[in-house]
Amino acid sequence: MTAREARLIVDGVIRRVPASITVAAALLSLDLPFRRSVSGQHRAAVCGMGVCFECRVRIDGVAQQRACQVTVRDGMTVDSE
Ligand code: FES
């Protein structure tokens, strides 16, 4: 791993992503899901600026975090909800 990379643990799987991007950008670049709606449809980042709340995931055990507003940190855990 280089200084420009971070380990992101997504739904229990370790992924390597650029260290300075948002969690939303990381999930999109890995083509991974964010969460499902109550009707079971996949949801994903829409606005990318903290307004739509479509990118919510659990980050380091804290539910309902907007992935587009959080920068990746090495060792961070992300769980789709
Ligand atoms: S993408 Fe809209 S709040 Fe994150």
Tab-separated table of N, CA, C and O and ligand atoms in Angstrom:
chain	number	residue	atom	x	y	z
A	1	MET	N	0.843	-1.183	0.000
A	1	MET	CA	0.000	0.000	0.000
A	1	MET	C	0.885	1.243	0.000
A	1	MET	O	1.867	1.296	0.716
A	2	THR	N	0.542	2.258	-0.773
A	2	THR	CA	1.305	3.506	-0.803
A	2	THR	C	0.626	4.546	0.073
A	2	THR	O	-0.496	4.342	0.542
A	3	ALA	N	1.306	5.679	0.273
A	3	ALA	CA	0.721	6.758	1.073
A	3	ALA	C	-0.512	7.340	0.403
A	3	ALA	O	-1.329	7.987	1.047
A	4	ARG	N	-0.631	7.091	-0.870
A	4	ARG	CA	-1.785	7.624	-1.598
A	4	ARG	C	-2.971	6.675	-1.589
A	4	ARG	O	-3.998	6.965	-2.166
A	5	GLU	N	-2.817	5.537	-0.934
A	5	GLU	CA	-3.887	4.554	-0.871
A	5	GLU	C	-4.386	4.412	0.556
A	5	GLU	O	-3.669	4.704	1.507
A	6	ALA	N	-5.613	3.934	0.679
A	6	ALA	CA	-6.171	3.619	1.983
A	6	ALA	C	-6.904	2.297	1.870
A	6	ALA	O	-7.389	1.936	0.808
A	7	ARG	N	-6.932	1.576	2.999
A	7	ARG	CA	-7.720	0.345	3.048
A	7	ARG	C	-9.101	0.701	3.565
A	7	ARG	O	-9.244	1.275	4.640
A	8	LEU	N	-10.085	0.358	2.783
A	8	LEU	CA	-11.478	0.602	3.140
A	8	LEU	C	-12.138	-0.765	3.269
A	8	LEU	O	-12.068	-1.579	2.343
A	9	ILE	N	-12.743	-1.030	4.403
A	9	ILE	CA	-13.371	-2.337	4.628
A	9	ILE	C	-14.856	-2.184	4.351
A	9	ILE	O	-15.594	-1.574	5.129
A	10	VAL	N	-15.269	-2.693	3.212
A	10	VAL	CA	-16.652	-2.520	2.758
A	10	VAL	C	-17.393	-3.844	2.903
A	10	VAL	O	-17.018	-4.840	2.278
A	11	ASP	N	-18.405	-3.843	3.737
A	11	ASP	CA	-19.183	-5.064	4.012
A	11	ASP	C	-18.254	-6.244	4.305
A	11	ASP	O	-18.463	-7.360	3.832
A	12	GLY	N	-17.198	-5.962	5.071
A	12	GLY	CA	-16.295	-7.003	5.537
A	12	GLY	C	-15.156	-7.357	4.594
A	12	GLY	O	-14.325	-8.195	4.930
A	13	VAL	N	-15.101	-6.721	3.422
A	13	VAL	CA	-14.050	-7.025	2.449
A	13	VAL	C	-13.097	-5.830	2.352
A	13	VAL	O	-13.532	-4.686	2.176
A	14	ILE	N	-11.785	-6.097	2.471
A	14	ILE	CA	-10.799	-5.024	2.395
A	14	ILE	C	-10.616	-4.609	0.941
A	14	ILE	O	-10.373	-5.444	0.069
A	15	ARG	N	-10.744	-3.310	0.701
A	15	ARG	CA	-10.551	-2.738	-0.641
A	15	ARG	C	-9.473	-1.674	-0.548
A	15	ARG	O	-9.328	-1.023	0.481
A	16	ARG	N	-8.743	-1.481	-1.611
A	16	ARG	CA	-7.751	-0.405	-1.671
A	16	ARG	C	-8.285	0.695	-2.562
A	16	ARG	O	-8.689	0.433	-3.700
A	17	VAL	N	-8.288	1.904	-2.023
A	17	VAL	CA	-8.825	3.048	-2.762
A	17	VAL	C	-7.883	4.239	-2.591
A	17	VAL	O	-7.068	4.261	-1.661
A	18	PRO	N	-7.981	5.244	-3.445
A	18	PRO	CA	-7.190	6.459	-3.235
A	18	PRO	C	-7.521	7.083	-1.876
A	18	PRO	O	-8.683	7.109	-1.465
A	19	ALA	N	-6.513	7.588	-1.180
A	19	ALA	CA	-6.691	8.053	0.197
A	19	ALA	C	-7.476	9.353	0.320
A	19	ALA	O	-8.056	9.627	1.351
A	20	SER	N	-7.533	10.154	-0.706
A	20	SER	CA	-8.105	11.491	-0.538
A	20	SER	C	-9.498	11.650	-1.149
A	20	SER	O	-9.979	12.770	-1.263
A	21	ILE	N	-10.156	10.560	-1.477
A	21	ILE	CA	-11.474	10.687	-2.087
A	21	ILE	C	-12.568	10.464	-1.047
A	21	ILE	O	-12.301	10.012	0.067
A	22	THR	N	-13.791	10.776	-1.398
A	22	THR	CA	-14.892	10.538	-0.473
A	22	THR	C	-15.289	9.065	-0.501
A	22	THR	O	-14.978	8.329	-1.447
A	23	VAL	N	-15.997	8.668	0.531
A	23	VAL	CA	-16.492	7.287	0.582
A	23	VAL	C	-17.426	7.038	-0.606
A	23	VAL	O	-17.385	5.967	-1.215
A	24	ALA	N	-18.219	8.015	-0.968
A	24	ALA	CA	-19.116	7.854	-2.118
A	24	ALA	C	-18.321	7.610	-3.397
A	24	ALA	O	-18.648	6.711	-4.180
A	25	ALA	N	-17.273	8.382	-3.608
A	25	ALA	CA	-16.443	8.199	-4.803
A	25	ALA	C	-15.793	6.827	-4.791
A	25	ALA	O	-15.690	6.166	-5.834
A	26	ALA	N	-15.370	6.385	-3.609
A	26	ALA	CA	-14.750	5.061	-3.508
A	26	ALA	C	-15.748	3.969	-3.867
A	26	ALA	O	-15.443	3.063	-4.639
A	27	LEU	N	-16.955	4.046	-3.304
A	27	LEU	CA	-17.957	3.021	-3.594
A	27	LEU	C	-18.338	3.022	-5.072
A	27	LEU	O	-18.478	1.958	-5.683
A	28	LEU	N	-18.466	4.200	-5.642
A	28	LEU	CA	-18.801	4.280	-7.072
A	28	LEU	C	-17.666	3.709	-7.924
A	28	LEU	O	-17.913	2.985	-8.886
A	29	SER	N	-16.421	4.033	-7.557
A	29	SER	CA	-15.288	3.545	-8.357
A	29	SER	C	-15.153	2.028	-8.273
A	29	SER	O	-14.651	1.399	-9.200
A	30	LEU	N	-15.604	1.456	-7.157
A	30	LEU	CA	-15.546	0.001	-6.983
A	30	LEU	C	-16.808	-0.681	-7.486
A	30	LEU	O	-16.920	-1.912	-7.412
A	31	ASP	N	-17.769	0.115	-7.938
A	31	ASP	CA	-19.059	-0.393	-8.423
A	31	ASP	C	-19.768	-1.221	-7.337
A	31	ASP	O	-20.268	-2.316	-7.587
A	32	LEU	N	-19.755	-0.671	-6.106
A	32	LEU	CA	-20.383	-1.345	-4.974
A	32	LEU	C	-21.665	-0.617	-4.575
A	32	LEU	O	-21.773	0.595	-4.770
A	33	PRO	N	-22.612	-1.339	-3.976
A	33	PRO	CA	-23.885	-0.721	-3.593
A	33	PRO	C	-23.758	0.164	-2.360
A	33	PRO	O	-22.858	-0.016	-1.540
A	34	PHE	N	-24.648	1.099	-2.239
A	34	PHE	CA	-24.723	1.938	-1.045
A	34	PHE	C	-25.716	1.294	-0.081
A	34	PHE	O	-25.371	0.710	0.896
A	35	ARG	N	-26.963	1.378	-0.376
A	35	ARG	CA	-28.011	0.804	0.482
A	35	ARG	C	-29.185	0.429	-0.410
A	35	ARG	O	-29.177	0.697	-1.609
A	36	ARG	N	-30.194	-0.167	0.192
A	36	ARG	CA	-31.423	-0.468	-0.530
A	36	ARG	C	-32.557	0.352	0.065
A	36	ARG	O	-32.577	0.625	1.262
A	37	SER	N	-33.499	0.711	-0.787
A	37	SER	CA	-34.679	1.417	-0.312
A	37	SER	C	-35.579	0.424	0.417
A	37	SER	O	-35.332	-0.785	0.391
A	38	VAL	N	-36.637	0.908	1.045
A	38	VAL	CA	-37.549	0.012	1.758
A	38	VAL	C	-38.209	-0.977	0.802
A	38	VAL	O	-38.629	-2.059	1.206
A	39	SER	N	-38.267	-0.623	-0.488
A	39	SER	CA	-38.848	-1.548	-1.472
A	39	SER	C	-37.785	-2.455	-2.099
A	39	SER	O	-38.094	-3.249	-2.979
A	40	GLY	N	-36.519	-2.327	-1.637
A	40	GLY	CA	-35.475	-3.238	-2.078
A	40	GLY	C	-34.633	-2.751	-3.244
A	40	GLY	O	-33.746	-3.469	-3.704
A	41	GLN	N	-34.885	-1.552	-3.735
A	41	GLN	CA	-34.101	-1.043	-4.859
A	41	GLN	C	-32.773	-0.470	-4.369
A	41	GLN	O	-32.705	0.146	-3.308
A	42	HIS	N	-31.713	-0.674	-5.170
A	42	HIS	CA	-30.416	-0.095	-4.846
A	42	HIS	C	-30.479	1.426	-4.951
A	42	HIS	O	-31.077	1.967	-5.866
A	43	ARG	N	-29.863	2.067	-3.995
A	43	ARG	CA	-29.765	3.528	-3.994
A	43	ARG	C	-28.286	3.879	-4.158
A	43	ARG	O	-27.412	3.081	-3.804
A	44	ALA	N	-28.004	5.059	-4.668
A	44	ALA	CA	-26.618	5.481	-4.855
A	44	ALA	C	-26.548	6.997	-4.780
A	44	ALA	O	-27.577	7.686	-4.781
A	45	ALA	N	-25.345	7.522	-4.736
A	45	ALA	CA	-25.139	8.964	-4.663
A	45	ALA	C	-25.791	9.641	-5.859
A	45	ALA	O	-25.665	9.177	-6.990
A	46	VAL	N	-26.479	10.733	-5.596
A	46	VAL	CA	-27.126	11.502	-6.664
A	46	VAL	C	-26.504	12.893	-6.764
A	46	VAL	O	-25.985	13.271	-7.807
A	47	CYS	N	-26.539	13.656	-5.670
A	47	CYS	CA	-26.091	15.049	-5.753
A	47	CYS	C	-24.581	15.203	-5.520
A	47	CYS	O	-23.969	16.113	-6.056
A	48	GLY	N	-24.023	14.376	-4.673
A	48	GLY	CA	-22.597	14.459	-4.364
A	48	GLY	C	-22.219	15.647	-3.502
A	48	GLY	O	-21.030	15.947	-3.332
A	49	MET	N	-23.214	16.321	-2.926
A	49	MET	CA	-22.899	17.498	-2.105
A	49	MET	C	-23.704	17.557	-0.813
A	49	MET	O	-23.868	18.621	-0.230
A	50	GLY	N	-24.209	16.431	-0.355
A	50	GLY	CA	-24.827	16.375	0.960
A	50	GLY	C	-26.278	16.778	1.042
A	50	GLY	O	-26.798	16.951	2.143
A	51	VAL	N	-26.956	16.890	-0.069
A	51	VAL	CA	-28.337	17.375	-0.066
A	51	VAL	C	-29.366	16.249	-0.168
A	51	VAL	O	-30.371	16.252	0.535
A	52	CYS	N	-29.141	15.267	-1.010
A	52	CYS	CA	-30.191	14.290	-1.332
A	52	CYS	C	-30.297	13.141	-0.323
A	52	CYS	O	-31.332	12.486	-0.251
A	53	PHE	N	-29.272	12.859	0.431
A	53	PHE	CA	-29.245	11.772	1.419
A	53	PHE	C	-29.390	10.388	0.794
A	53	PHE	O	-29.705	9.420	1.471
A	54	GLU	N	-29.183	10.255	-0.492
A	54	GLU	CA	-29.304	8.956	-1.158
A	54	GLU	C	-28.072	8.079	-0.939
A	54	GLU	O	-28.107	6.889	-1.222
A	55	CYS	N	-26.994	8.644	-0.446
A	55	CYS	CA	-25.727	7.912	-0.340
A	55	CYS	C	-25.470	7.391	1.071
A	55	CYS	O	-24.354	7.013	1.385
A	56	ARG	N	-26.488	7.322	1.885
A	56	ARG	CA	-26.282	6.948	3.284
A	56	ARG	C	-25.760	5.519	3.447
A	56	ARG	O	-26.275	4.597	2.833
A	57	VAL	N	-24.752	5.390	4.290
A	57	VAL	CA	-24.175	4.096	4.651
A	57	VAL	C	-23.777	4.160	6.120
A	57	VAL	O	-23.775	5.229	6.740
A	58	ARG	N	-23.420	3.001	6.662
A	58	ARG	CA	-22.889	2.951	8.028
A	58	ARG	C	-21.375	3.077	7.933
A	58	ARG	O	-20.728	2.311	7.215
A	59	ILE	N	-20.795	4.060	8.611
A	59	ILE	CA	-19.347	4.275	8.584
A	59	ILE	C	-18.803	4.152	9.999
A	59	ILE	O	-19.259	4.856	10.907
A	60	ASP	N	-17.859	3.242	10.176
A	60	ASP	CA	-17.273	2.978	11.499
A	60	ASP	C	-18.357	2.782	12.557
A	60	ASP	O	-18.260	3.281	13.682
A	61	GLY	N	-19.426	2.081	12.162
A	61	GLY	CA	-20.483	1.725	13.096
A	61	GLY	C	-21.549	2.778	13.290
A	61	GLY	O	-22.509	2.542	14.020
A	62	VAL	N	-21.396	3.928	12.665
A	62	VAL	CA	-22.373	4.998	12.818
A	62	VAL	C	-23.304	4.984	11.600
A	62	VAL	O	-22.846	5.183	10.469
A	63	ALA	N	-24.574	4.757	11.841
A	63	ALA	CA	-25.552	4.623	10.761
A	63	ALA	C	-25.882	5.967	10.120
A	63	ALA	O	-25.672	7.038	10.719
A	64	GLN	N	-26.400	5.882	8.906
A	64	GLN	CA	-26.982	7.033	8.202
A	64	GLN	C	-25.979	8.142	7.903
A	64	GLN	O	-26.330	9.329	7.906
A	65	GLN	N	-24.740	7.771	7.637
A	65	GLN	CA	-23.719	8.768	7.283
A	65	GLN	C	-23.788	9.031	5.779
A	65	GLN	O	-23.906	8.100	4.990
A	66	ARG	N	-23.699	10.273	5.387
A	66	ARG	CA	-23.697	10.594	3.962
A	66	ARG	C	-22.294	10.358	3.408
A	66	ARG	O	-21.356	11.087	3.724
A	67	ALA	N	-22.186	9.342	2.568
A	67	ALA	CA	-20.888	8.927	2.043
A	67	ALA	C	-20.197	10.021	1.244
A	67	ALA	O	-18.967	10.071	1.193
A	68	CYS	N	-20.966	10.919	0.669
A	68	CYS	CA	-20.361	11.979	-0.154
A	68	CYS	C	-19.734	13.072	0.704
A	68	CYS	O	-19.032	13.939	0.182
A	69	GLN	N	-19.961	13.022	2.010
A	69	GLN	CA	-19.448	14.060	2.902
A	69	GLN	C	-18.307	13.572	3.786
A	69	GLN	O	-17.837	14.305	4.656
A	70	VAL	N	-17.875	12.336	3.575
A	70	VAL	CA	-16.845	11.739	4.422
A	70	VAL	C	-15.661	11.321	3.567
A	70	VAL	O	-15.823	10.617	2.573
A	71	THR	N	-14.467	11.743	3.943
A	71	THR	CA	-13.247	11.366	3.230
A	71	THR	C	-12.742	10.025	3.746
A	71	THR	O	-12.770	9.772	4.957
A	72	VAL	N	-12.312	9.212	2.834
A	72	VAL	CA	-11.775	7.890	3.177
A	72	VAL	C	-10.598	8.031	4.134
A	72	VAL	O	-9.779	8.929	3.996
A	73	ARG	N	-10.560	7.150	5.113
A	73	ARG	CA	-9.442	7.072	6.058
A	73	ARG	C	-9.001	5.612	6.114
A	73	ARG	O	-9.830	4.701	6.054
A	74	ASP	N	-7.711	5.386	6.203
A	74	ASP	CA	-7.202	4.014	6.233
A	74	ASP	C	-7.823	3.245	7.398
A	74	ASP	O	-7.847	3.721	8.526
A	75	GLY	N	-8.374	2.082	7.098
A	75	GLY	CA	-8.985	1.226	8.121
A	75	GLY	C	-10.447	1.503	8.371
A	75	GLY	O	-11.064	0.827	9.210
A	76	MET	N	-11.006	2.440	7.684
A	76	MET	CA	-12.415	2.791	7.870
A	76	MET	C	-13.310	1.631	7.454
A	76	MET	O	-13.018	0.935	6.481
A	77	THR	N	-14.383	1.401	8.215
A	77	THR	CA	-15.346	0.372	7.832
A	77	THR	C	-16.599	1.028	7.279
A	77	THR	O	-17.088	2.031	7.810
A	78	VAL	N	-17.099	0.455	6.203
A	78	VAL	CA	-18.305	0.954	5.547
A	78	VAL	C	-19.244	-0.223	5.337
A	78	VAL	O	-18.823	-1.266	4.823
A	79	ASP	N	-20.468	-0.069	5.753
A	79	ASP	CA	-21.457	-1.128	5.549
A	79	ASP	C	-22.664	-0.531	4.841
A	79	ASP	O	-23.199	0.496	5.252
A	80	SER	N	-23.069	-1.217	3.779
A	80	SER	CA	-24.287	-0.795	3.100
A	80	SER	C	-25.454	-1.155	4.013
A	80	SER	O	-25.372	-2.107	4.794
A	81	GLU	N	-26.507	-0.415	3.944
A	81	GLU	CA	-27.631	-0.638	4.870
A	81	GLU	C	-28.882	-0.988	4.111
A	81	GLU	O	-29.037	-0.655	2.983
B	1	FES	S1	-24.981	12.082	-2.800
B	1	FES	FE1	-26.550	13.414	-2.164
B	1	FES	S2	-26.237	13.548	-0.010
B	1	FES	FE2	-24.613	12.302	-0.715
